[in-house]
Structures are given as C-alpha cells and as structure tokens.
PDB file of C-alpha atoms in Angstrom:
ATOM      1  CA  UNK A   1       0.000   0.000   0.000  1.00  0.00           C
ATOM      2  CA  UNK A   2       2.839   2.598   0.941  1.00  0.00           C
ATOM      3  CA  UNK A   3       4.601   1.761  -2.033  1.00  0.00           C
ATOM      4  CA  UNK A   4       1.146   2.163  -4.219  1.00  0.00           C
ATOM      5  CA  UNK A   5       0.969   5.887  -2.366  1.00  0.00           C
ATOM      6  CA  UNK A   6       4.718   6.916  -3.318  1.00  0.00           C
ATOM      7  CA  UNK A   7       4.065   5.366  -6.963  1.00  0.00           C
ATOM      8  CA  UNK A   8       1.333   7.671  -7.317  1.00  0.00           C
ATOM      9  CA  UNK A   9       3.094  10.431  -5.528  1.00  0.00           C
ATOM     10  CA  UNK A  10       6.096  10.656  -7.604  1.00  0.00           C
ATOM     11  CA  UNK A  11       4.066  10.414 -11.083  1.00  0.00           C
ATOM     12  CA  UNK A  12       2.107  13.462  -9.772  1.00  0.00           C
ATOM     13  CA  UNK A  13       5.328  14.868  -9.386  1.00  0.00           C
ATOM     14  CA  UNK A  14       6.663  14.577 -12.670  1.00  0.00           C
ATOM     15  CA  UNK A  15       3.449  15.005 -14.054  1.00  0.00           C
ATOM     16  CA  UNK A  16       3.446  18.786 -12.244  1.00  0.00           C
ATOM     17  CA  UNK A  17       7.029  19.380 -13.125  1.00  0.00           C
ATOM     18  CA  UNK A  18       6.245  19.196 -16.958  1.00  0.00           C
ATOM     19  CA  UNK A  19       2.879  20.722 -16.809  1.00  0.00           C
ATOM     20  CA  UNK A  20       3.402  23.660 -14.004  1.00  0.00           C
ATOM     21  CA  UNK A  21       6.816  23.540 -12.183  1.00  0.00           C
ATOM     22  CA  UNK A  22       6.345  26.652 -10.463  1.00  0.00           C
ATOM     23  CA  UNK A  23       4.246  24.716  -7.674  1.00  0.00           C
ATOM     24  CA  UNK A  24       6.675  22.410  -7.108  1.00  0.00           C
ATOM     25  CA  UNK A  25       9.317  25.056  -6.610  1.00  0.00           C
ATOM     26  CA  UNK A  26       8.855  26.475  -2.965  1.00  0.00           C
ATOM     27  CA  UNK A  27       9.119  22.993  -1.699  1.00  0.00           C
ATOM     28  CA  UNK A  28      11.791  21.495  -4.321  1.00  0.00           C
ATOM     29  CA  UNK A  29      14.611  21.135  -1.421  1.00  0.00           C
ATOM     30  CA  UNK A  30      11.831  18.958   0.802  1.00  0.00           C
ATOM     31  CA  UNK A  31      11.311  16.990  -2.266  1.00  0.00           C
ATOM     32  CA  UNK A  32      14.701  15.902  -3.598  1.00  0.00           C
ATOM     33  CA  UNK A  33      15.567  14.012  -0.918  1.00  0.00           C
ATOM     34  CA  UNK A  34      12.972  11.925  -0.670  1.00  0.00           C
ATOM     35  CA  UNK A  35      13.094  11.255  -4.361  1.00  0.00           C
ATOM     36  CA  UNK A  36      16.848  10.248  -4.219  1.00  0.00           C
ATOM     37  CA  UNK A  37      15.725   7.986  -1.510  1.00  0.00           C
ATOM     38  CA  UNK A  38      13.440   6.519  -3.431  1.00  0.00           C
ATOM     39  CA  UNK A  39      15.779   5.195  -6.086  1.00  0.00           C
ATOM     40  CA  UNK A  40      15.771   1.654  -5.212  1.00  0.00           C
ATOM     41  CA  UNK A  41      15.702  -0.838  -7.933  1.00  0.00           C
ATOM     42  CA  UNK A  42      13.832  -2.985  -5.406  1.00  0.00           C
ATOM     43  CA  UNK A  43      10.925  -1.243  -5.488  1.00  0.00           C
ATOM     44  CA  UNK A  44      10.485  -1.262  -9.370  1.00  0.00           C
ATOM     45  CA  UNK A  45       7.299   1.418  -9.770  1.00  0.00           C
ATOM     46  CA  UNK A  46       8.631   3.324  -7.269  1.00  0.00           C
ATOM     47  CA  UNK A  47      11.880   3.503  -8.318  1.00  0.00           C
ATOM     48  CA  UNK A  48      10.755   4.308 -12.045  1.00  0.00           C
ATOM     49  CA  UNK A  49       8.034   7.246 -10.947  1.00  0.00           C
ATOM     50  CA  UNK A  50      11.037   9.186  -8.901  1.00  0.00           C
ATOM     51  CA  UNK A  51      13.642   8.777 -11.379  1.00  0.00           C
ATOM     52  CA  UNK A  52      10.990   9.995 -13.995  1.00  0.00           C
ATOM     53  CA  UNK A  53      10.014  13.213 -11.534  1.00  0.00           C
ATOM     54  CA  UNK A  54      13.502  13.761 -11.170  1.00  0.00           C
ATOM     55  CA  UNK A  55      14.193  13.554 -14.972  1.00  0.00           C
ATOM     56  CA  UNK A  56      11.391  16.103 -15.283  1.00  0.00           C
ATOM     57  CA  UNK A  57      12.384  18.517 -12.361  1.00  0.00           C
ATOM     58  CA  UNK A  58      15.942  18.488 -14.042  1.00  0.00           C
ATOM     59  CA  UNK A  59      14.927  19.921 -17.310  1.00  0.00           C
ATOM     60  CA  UNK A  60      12.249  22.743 -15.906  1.00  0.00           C
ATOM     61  CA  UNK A  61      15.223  23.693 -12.346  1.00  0.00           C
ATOM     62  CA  UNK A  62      18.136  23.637 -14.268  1.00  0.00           C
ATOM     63  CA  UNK A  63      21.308  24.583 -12.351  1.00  0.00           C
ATOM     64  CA  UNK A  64      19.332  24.452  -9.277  1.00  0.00           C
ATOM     65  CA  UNK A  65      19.576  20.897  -9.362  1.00  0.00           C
ATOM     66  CA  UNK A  66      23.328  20.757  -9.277  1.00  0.00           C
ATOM     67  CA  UNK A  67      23.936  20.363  -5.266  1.00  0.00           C
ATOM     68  CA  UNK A  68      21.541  17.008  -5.631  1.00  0.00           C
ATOM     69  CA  UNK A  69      23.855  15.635  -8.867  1.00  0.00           C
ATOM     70  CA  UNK A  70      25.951  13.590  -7.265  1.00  0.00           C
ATOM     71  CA  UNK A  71      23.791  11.706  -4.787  1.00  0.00           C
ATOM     72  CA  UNK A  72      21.372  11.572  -7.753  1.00  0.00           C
ATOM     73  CA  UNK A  73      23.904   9.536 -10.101  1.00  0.00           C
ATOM     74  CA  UNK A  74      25.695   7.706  -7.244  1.00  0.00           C
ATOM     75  CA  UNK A  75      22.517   6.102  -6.918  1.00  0.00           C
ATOM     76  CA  UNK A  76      21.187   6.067 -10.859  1.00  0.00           C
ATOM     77  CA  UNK A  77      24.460   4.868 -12.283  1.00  0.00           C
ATOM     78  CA  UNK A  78      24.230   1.787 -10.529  1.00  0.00           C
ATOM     79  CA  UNK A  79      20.851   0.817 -11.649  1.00  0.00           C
ATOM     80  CA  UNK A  80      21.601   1.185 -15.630  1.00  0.00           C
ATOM     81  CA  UNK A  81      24.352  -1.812 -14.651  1.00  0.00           C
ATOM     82  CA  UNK A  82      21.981  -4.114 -12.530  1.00  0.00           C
ATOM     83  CA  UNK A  83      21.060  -7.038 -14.868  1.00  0.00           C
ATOM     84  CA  UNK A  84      17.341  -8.464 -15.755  1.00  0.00           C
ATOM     85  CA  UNK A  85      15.793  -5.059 -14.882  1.00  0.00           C
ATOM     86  CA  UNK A  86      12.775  -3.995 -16.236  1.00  0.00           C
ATOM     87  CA  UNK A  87      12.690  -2.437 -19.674  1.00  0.00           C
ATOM     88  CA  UNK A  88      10.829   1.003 -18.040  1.00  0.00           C
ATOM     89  CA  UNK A  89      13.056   1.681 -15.150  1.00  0.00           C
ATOM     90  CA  UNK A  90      16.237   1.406 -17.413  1.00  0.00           C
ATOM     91  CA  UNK A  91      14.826   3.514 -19.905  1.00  0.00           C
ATOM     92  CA  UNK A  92      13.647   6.377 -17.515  1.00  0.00           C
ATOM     93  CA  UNK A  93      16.993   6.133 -15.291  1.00  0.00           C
ATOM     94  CA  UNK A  94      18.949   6.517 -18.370  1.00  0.00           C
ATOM     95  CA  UNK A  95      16.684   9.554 -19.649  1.00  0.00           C
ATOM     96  CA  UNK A  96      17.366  10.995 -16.178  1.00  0.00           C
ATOM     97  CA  UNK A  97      20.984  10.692 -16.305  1.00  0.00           C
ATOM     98  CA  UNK A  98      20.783  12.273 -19.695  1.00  0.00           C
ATOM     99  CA  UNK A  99      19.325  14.828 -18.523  1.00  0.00           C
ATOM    100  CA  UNK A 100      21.100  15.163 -15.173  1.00  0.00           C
ATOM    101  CA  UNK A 101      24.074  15.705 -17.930  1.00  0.00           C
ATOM    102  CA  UNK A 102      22.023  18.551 -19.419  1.00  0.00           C
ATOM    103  CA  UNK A 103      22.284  20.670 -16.447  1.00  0.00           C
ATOM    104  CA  UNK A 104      25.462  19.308 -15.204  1.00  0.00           C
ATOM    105  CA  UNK A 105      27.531  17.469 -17.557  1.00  0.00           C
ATOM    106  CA  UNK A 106      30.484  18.635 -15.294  1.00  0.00           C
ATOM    107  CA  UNK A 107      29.629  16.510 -12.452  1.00  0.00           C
ATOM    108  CA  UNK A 108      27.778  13.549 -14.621  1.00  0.00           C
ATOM    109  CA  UNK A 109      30.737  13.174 -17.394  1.00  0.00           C
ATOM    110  CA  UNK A 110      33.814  11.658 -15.237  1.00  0.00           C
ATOM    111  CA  UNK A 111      31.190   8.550 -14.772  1.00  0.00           C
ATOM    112  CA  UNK A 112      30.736   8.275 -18.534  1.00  0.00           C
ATOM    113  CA  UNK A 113      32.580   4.896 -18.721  1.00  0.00           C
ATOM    114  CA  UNK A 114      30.385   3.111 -15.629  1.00  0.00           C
ATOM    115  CA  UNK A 115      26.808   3.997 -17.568  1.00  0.00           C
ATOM    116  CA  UNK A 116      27.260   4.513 -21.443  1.00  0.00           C
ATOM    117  CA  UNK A 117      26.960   1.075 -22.954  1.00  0.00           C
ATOM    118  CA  UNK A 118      23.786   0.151 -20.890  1.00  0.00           C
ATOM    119  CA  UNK A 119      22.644   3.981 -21.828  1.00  0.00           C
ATOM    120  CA  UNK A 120      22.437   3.516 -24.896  1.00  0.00           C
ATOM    121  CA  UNK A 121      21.598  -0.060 -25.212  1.00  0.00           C
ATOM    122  CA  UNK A 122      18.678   1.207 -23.302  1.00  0.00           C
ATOM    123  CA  UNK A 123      17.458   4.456 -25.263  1.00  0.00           C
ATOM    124  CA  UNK A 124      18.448   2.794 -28.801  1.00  0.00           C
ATOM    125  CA  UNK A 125      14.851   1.150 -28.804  1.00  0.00           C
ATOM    126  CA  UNK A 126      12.707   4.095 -27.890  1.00  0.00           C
ATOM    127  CA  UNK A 127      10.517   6.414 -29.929  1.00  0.00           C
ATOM    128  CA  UNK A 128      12.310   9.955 -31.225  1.00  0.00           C
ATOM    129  CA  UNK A 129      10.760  12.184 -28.202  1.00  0.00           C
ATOM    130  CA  UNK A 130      11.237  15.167 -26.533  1.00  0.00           C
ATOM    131  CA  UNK A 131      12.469  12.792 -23.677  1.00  0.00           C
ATOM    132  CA  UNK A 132      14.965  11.458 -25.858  1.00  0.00           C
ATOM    133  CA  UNK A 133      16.576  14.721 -27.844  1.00  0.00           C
ATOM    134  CA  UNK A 134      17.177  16.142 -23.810  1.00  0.00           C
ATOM    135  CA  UNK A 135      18.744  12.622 -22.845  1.00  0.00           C
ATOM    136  CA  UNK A 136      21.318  12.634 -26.131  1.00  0.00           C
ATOM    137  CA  UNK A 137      21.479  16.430 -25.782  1.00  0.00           C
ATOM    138  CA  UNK A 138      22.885  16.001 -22.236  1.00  0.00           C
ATOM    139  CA  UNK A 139      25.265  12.690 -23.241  1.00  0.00           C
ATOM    140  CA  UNK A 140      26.680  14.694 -26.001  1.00  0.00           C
ATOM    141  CA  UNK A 141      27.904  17.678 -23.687  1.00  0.00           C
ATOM    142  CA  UNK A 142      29.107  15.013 -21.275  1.00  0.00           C
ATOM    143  CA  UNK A 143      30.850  13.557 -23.998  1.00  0.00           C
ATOM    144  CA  UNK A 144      32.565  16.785 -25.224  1.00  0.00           C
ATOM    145  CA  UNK A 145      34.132  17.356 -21.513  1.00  0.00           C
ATOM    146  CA  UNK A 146      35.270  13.406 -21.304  1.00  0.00           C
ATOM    147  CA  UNK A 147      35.526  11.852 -24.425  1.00  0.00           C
ATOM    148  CA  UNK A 148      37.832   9.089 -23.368  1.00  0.00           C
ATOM    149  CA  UNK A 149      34.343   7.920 -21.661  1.00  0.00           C
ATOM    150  CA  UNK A 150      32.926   6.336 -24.623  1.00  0.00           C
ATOM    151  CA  UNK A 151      36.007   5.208 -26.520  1.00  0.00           C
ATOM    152  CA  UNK A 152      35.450   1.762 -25.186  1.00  0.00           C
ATOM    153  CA  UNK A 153      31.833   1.587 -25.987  1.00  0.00           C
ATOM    154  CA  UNK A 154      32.142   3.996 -29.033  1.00  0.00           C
ATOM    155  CA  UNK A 155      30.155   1.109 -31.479  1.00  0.00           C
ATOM    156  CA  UNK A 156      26.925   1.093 -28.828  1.00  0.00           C
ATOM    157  CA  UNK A 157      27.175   4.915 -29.149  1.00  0.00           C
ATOM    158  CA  UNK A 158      27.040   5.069 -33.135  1.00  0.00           C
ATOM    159  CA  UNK A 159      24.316   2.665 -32.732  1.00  0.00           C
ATOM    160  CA  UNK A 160      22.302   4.818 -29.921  1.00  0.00           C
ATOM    161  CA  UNK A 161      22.946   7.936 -32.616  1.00  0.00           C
ATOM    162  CA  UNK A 162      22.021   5.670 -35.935  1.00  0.00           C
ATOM    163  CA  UNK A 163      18.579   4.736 -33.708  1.00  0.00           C
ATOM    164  CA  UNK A 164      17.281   7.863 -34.295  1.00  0.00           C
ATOM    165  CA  UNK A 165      14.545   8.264 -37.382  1.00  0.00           C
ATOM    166  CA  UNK A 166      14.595  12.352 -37.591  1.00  0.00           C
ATOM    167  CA  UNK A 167      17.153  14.268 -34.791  1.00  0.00           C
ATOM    168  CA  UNK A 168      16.142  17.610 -34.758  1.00  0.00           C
ATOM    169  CA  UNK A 169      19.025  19.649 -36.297  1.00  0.00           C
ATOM    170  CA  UNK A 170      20.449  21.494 -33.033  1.00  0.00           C
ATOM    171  CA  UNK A 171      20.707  17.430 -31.751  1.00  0.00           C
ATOM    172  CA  UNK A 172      22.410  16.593 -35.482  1.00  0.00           C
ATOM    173  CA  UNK A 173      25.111  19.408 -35.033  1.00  0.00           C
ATOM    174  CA  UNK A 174      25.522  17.836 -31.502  1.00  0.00           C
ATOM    175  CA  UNK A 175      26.075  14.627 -33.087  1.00  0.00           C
ATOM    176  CA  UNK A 176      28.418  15.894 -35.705  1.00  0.00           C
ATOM    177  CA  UNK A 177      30.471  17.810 -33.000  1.00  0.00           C
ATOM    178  CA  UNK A 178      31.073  14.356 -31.317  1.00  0.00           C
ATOM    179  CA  UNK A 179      31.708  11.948 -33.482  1.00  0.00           C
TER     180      UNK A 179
END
C-alpha cells in the first residue's frame, strides 16, 4: 500500500514538473531528498516514478539541481548496470541521467565509462521524443568534456545515434560535434 501511495506520488510529481513547475518550486529542497531515496531498484514502480520526476524537475530547475547531482547519479548509475531489470526503469533512469548531464555534464561526465553502454543499449529502442533529444542532448555535452568515456563503448554509441529516425538539427550538429 505505501509503495502504491509513493508510486502515485512521484508520477504526480513529474506530471506537475512538466505541466506547471512553479508549484513544485517552494518545496523542491523537501522533495529531492525523498526522491533520491526513493531510487531503489527494489521497489520497481517506485523507483521508475522518482527517477521519472527527477528527470522532469531536471529539465524545468536547471542549475538548481546541481547540489543534488551527485547523490542523484551515485545512486542512478548503478541501476543502468543491474542485470534483468525492467525495460521502463532502465529507460527512464537513463533519460534521467541524460538529462542530469544537461544541467550538469560537469559533475555527470567523469562517470561516462560506468553507464554509457547500458545507456544507450537502453534508449536505442525508444521512440524519437522530446524525452529522448534532452537525454542525447545532455550525453553529447558530457561527452565533449570526457571523451575518453565512450572510446570503449564507441560502437553502442554510433548505434544509440544511428537509432534515431529524424534528430532535430540542433541534436544533429551535436552529433556531428562528437563523433
């Protein structure tokens, strides 16, 4: 039942962030940590709703997000490795991360090497979203401040990029500066 509540909770959340962030705002310090608490694996729905909300918060706080970076990756980073994990979780985790590089790519691009292959194994399947173009936006400034990141994993990357059916331009000239 408590896990049905923070399900629900943390959808509302996101759902809010995208639609009217300026609610969330005066209580966005409350919130944060009990969304990075909330990013257990073993709690699947859970788990998925808060990395989602904080995927969504990311993109409307910007910078503001930056003190909550690195407790947010130390614990999403580890969940894009964990094996047999559902489909959902991976692919909202690694659109989070994405977009935790959007706003911080300082603080998310030293990791690079512990995340990218699963990254894009996971977001290689997905529809061409707005989700999506923030997630590559925010790997490919990442990329540009630690290249040597991907070298290892640089044919999963081509194939992440080659997944996509129409990249907006601005993501194309991202692309091109990369590769």
């Amino acid at each position: 039942e408590e896990a049905d509540v923070r399900q629900s909770a943390y959808a509302l959340v996101g759902d809010l962030a995208k639609a009217c962030p300026g609610v969330l705002l005066p209580a966005f310090g409350q919130m944060m940590p009990l969304l990075i608490a909330h990013l257990n694996p073993e709690h699947v729905s859970v788990c998925n709703n808060a990395a989602w909300a904080v995927g969504e918060l990311a993109v409307k706080v910007g910078t503001e997000m930056r003190p909550y970076v690195n407790e947010l990756i130390a614990q999403l980073v580890p969940i894009m490795s964990r094996p047999n994990l559902n489909k959902s979780l991976l692919e909202n985790t690694a659109i989070t991360i994405g977009r935790l590089g959007l706003v911080a790519p300082d603080l998310v691009a030293p990791l690079l090497e512990q995340f990218i292959q699963p990254w894009c194994n996971s977001l290689r399947n997905i529809r061409d979203d707005v989700e999506k173009e923030h997630a590559f936006r925010g790997l490919c400034e990442m990329i540009k401040l630690n290249p040597q990141g991907v070298i290892q994993h640089f044919v999963h990357l081509c194939d992440a990029i080659a997944s996509w059916q129409e990249a907006p331009a601005e993501l194309n000239e991202l692309f091109r500066q990369i590769l």
